[in-house]
mmCIF file of C-alpha atoms in Angstrom:
data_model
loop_
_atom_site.group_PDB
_atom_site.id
_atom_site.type_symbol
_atom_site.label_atom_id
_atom_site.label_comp_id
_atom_site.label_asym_id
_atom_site.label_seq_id
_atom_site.Cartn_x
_atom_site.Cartn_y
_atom_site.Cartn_z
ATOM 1 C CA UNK A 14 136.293 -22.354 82.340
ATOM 2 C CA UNK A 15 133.433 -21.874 84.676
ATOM 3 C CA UNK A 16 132.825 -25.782 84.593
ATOM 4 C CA UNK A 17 136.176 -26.255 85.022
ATOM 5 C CA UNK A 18 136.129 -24.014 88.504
ATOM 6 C CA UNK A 19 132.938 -25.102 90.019
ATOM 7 C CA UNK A 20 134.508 -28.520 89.606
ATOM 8 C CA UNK A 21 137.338 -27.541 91.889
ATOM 9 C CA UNK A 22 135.604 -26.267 94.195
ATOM 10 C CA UNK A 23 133.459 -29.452 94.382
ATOM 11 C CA UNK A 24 137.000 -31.013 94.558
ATOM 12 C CA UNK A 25 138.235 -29.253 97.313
ATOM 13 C CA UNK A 26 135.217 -29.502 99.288
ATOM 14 C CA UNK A 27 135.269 -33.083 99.029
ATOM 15 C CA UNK A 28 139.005 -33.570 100.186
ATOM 16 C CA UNK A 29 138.230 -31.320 102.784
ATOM 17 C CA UNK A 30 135.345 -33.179 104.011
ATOM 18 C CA UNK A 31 137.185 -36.399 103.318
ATOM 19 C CA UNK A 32 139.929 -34.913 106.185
ATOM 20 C CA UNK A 33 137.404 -33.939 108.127
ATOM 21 C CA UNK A 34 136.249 -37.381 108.460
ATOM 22 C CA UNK A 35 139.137 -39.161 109.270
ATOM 23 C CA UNK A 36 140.376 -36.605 112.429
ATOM 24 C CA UNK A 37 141.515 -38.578 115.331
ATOM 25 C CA UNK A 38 139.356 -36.919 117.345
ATOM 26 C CA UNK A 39 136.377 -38.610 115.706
ATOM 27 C CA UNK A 40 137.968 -42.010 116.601
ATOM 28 C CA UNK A 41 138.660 -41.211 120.056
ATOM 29 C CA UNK A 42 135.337 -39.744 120.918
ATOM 30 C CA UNK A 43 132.927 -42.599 118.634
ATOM 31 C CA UNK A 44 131.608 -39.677 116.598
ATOM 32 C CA UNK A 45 130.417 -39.953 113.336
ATOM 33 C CA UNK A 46 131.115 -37.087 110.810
ATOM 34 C CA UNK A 47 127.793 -36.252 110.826
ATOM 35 C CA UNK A 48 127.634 -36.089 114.859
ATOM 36 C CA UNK A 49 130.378 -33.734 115.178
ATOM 37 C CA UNK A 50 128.629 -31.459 112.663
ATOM 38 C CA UNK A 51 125.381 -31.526 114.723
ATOM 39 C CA UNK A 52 127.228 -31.107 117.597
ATOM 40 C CA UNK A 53 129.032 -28.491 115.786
ATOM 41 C CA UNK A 54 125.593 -25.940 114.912
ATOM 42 C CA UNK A 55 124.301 -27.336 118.456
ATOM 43 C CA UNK A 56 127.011 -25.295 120.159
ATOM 44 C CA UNK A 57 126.907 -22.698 117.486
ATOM 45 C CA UNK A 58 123.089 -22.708 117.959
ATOM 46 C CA UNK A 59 122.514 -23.177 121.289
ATOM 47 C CA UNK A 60 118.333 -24.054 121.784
ATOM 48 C CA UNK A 61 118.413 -24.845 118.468
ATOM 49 C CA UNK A 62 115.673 -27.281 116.697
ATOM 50 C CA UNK A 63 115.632 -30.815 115.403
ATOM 51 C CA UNK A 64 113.989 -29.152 112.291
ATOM 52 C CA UNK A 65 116.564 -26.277 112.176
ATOM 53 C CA UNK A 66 119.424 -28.701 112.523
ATOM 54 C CA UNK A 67 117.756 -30.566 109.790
ATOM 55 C CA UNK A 68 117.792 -27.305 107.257
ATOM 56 C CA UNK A 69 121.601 -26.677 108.156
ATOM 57 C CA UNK A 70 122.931 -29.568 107.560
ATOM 58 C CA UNK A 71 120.308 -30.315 104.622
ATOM 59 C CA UNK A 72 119.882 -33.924 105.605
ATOM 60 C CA UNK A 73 116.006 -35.618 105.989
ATOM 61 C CA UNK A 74 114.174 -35.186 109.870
ATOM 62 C CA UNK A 75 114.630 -38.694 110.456
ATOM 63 C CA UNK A 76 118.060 -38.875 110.133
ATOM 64 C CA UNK A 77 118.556 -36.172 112.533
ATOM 65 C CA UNK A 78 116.462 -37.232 114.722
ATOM 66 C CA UNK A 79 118.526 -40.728 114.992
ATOM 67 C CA UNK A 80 121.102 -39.203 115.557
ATOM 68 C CA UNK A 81 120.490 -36.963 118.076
ATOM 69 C CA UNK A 82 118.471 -39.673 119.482
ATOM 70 C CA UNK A 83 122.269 -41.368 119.785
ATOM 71 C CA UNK A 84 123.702 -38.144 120.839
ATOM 72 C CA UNK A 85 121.443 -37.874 123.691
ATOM 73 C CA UNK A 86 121.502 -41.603 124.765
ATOM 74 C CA UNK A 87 125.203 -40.949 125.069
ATOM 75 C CA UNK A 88 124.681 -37.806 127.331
ATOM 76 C CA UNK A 89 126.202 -35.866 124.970
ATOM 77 C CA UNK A 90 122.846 -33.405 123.651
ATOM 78 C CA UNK A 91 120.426 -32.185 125.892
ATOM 79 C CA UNK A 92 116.943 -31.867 124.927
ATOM 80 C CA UNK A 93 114.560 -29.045 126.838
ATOM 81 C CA UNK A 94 111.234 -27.917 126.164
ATOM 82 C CA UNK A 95 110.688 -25.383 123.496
ATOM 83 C CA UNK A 96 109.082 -21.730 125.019
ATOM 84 C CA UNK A 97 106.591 -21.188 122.693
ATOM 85 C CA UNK A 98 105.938 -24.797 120.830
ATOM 86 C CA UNK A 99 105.076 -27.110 122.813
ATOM 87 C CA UNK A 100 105.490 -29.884 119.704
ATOM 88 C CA UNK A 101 109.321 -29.026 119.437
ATOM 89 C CA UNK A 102 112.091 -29.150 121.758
ATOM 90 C CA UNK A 103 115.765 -27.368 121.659
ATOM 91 C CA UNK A 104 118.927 -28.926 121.855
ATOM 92 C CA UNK A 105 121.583 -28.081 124.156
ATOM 93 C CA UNK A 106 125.148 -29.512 124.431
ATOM 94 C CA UNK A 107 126.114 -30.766 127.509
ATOM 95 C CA UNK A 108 129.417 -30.047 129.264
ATOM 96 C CA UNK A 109 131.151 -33.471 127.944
ATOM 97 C CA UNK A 110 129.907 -32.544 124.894
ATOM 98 C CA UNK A 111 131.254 -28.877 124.839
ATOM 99 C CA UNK A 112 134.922 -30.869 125.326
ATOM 100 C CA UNK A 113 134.169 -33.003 122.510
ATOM 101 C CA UNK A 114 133.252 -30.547 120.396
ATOM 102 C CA UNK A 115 136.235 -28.062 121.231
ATOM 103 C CA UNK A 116 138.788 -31.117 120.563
ATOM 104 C CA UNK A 117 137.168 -31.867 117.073
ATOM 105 C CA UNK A 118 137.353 -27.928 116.815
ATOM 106 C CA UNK A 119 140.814 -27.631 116.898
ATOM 107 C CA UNK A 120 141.314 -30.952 114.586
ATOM 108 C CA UNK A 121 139.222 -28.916 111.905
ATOM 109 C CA UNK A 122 141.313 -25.593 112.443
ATOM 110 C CA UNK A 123 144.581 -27.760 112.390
ATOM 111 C CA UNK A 124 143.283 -29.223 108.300
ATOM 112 C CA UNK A 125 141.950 -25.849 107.588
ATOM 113 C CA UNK A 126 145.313 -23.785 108.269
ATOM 114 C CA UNK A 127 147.478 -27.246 106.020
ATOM 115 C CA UNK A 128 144.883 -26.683 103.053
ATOM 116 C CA UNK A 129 145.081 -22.960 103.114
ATOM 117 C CA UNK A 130 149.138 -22.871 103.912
ATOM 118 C CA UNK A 131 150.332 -22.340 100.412
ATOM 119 C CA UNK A 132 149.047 -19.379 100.240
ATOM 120 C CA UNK A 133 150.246 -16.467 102.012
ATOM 121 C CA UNK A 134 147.811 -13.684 103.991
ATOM 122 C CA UNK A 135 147.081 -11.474 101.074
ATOM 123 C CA UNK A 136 146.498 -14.876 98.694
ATOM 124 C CA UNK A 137 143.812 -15.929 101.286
ATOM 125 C CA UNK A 138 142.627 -12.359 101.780
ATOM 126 C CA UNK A 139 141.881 -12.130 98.370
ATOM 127 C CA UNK A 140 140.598 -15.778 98.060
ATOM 128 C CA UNK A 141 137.978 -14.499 100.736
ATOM 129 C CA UNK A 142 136.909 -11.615 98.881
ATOM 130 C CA UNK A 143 136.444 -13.765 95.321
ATOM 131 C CA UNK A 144 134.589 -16.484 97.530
ATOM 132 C CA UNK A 145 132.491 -14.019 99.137
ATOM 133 C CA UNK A 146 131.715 -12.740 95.715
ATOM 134 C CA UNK A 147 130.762 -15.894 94.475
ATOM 135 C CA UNK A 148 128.548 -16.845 97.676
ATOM 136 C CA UNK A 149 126.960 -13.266 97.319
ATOM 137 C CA UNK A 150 125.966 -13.897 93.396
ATOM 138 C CA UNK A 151 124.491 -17.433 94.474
ATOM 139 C CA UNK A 152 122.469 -15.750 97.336
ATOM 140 C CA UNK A 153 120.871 -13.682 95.109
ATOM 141 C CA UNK A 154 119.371 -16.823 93.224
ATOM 142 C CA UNK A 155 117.458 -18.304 95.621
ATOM 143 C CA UNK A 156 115.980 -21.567 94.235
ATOM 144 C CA UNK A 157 117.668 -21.320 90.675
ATOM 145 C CA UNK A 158 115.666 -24.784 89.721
ATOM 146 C CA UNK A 159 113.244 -24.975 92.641
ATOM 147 C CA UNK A 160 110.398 -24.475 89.813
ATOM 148 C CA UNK A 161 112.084 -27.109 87.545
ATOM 149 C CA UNK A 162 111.756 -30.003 90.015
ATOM 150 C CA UNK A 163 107.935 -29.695 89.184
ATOM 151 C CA UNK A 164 108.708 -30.154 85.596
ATOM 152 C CA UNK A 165 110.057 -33.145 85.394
ATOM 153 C CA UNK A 166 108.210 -36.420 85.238
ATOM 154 C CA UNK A 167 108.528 -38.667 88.216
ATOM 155 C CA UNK A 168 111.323 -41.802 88.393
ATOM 156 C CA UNK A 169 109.351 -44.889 87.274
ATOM 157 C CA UNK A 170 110.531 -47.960 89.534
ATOM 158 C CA UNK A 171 113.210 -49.971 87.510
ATOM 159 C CA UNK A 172 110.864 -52.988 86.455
ATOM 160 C CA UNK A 173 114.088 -56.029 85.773
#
């Protein structure tokens, strides 16, 4: 059974994200998915770091750093100097971006309230407190397998 759940949630999560990526406001603003989530923990974040933004959103420095790269070409990220590194810098949204981001905002609210409107407020108040659960037990297992990467033998480059 617990295969059977986890592979719903993966389900969900992936129709979700699948909405997500097809909002109109993506279209109309030239955003990428993955620039509307940066822009997203940028004005959730405000001063926050290239590397920070990288850990959130668990994708590699370099393809952050494209991005926002884009992001800032477009006058849509800000980039100041960081107080106490001089190495790093902190993002900041700008105010075109701020609309941008509040548009998308309300796209994501509007698929959030259609996937969650067959159930009524206690059915989503309970959902909450089982999800919660769940996220709780997983945060208490920090790095399950981290050891277990080390164990296994490196990919050999496919040789045909």
């Amino acid at each position: 059974m617990t295969e059977k759940l986890a592979n719903r949630m993966r389900n969900i999560a992936e129709s979700f994200q699948d909405h997500l990526a097809h909002m109109p406001a993506l279209r109309e603003l030239a955003l990428t998915p993955f620039q509307a989530r940066l822009l997203r923990v940028i004005g959730q974040r405000p001063g926050v770091s290239q590397l920070e933004l990288a850990r959130r959103t668990q994708r590699d420095k370099a393809q952050v750093a494209r991005a926002i790269k884009e992001l800032d070409t477009r006058g849509l990220v800000e980039r100041r100097a960081h107080p106490d590194d001089w190495r790093s810098q902190c993002l900041y949204l700008t105010p075109s971006a701020s609309t941008a981001r509040e548009k998308v905002e309300d796209q994501r609210r509007e698929v959030a309230a259609i996937a969650f409107s067959s159930l009524d407020e206690a059915e989503q108040d309970q959902l909450m407190t089982l999800l919660g659960r769940i996220e709780s037990t997983l945060a208490t297992h920090p790095g399950l397998f981290a050891n277990a990467q080390a164990e296994v033998p490196p990919a050999q480059p496919d040789e045909t």
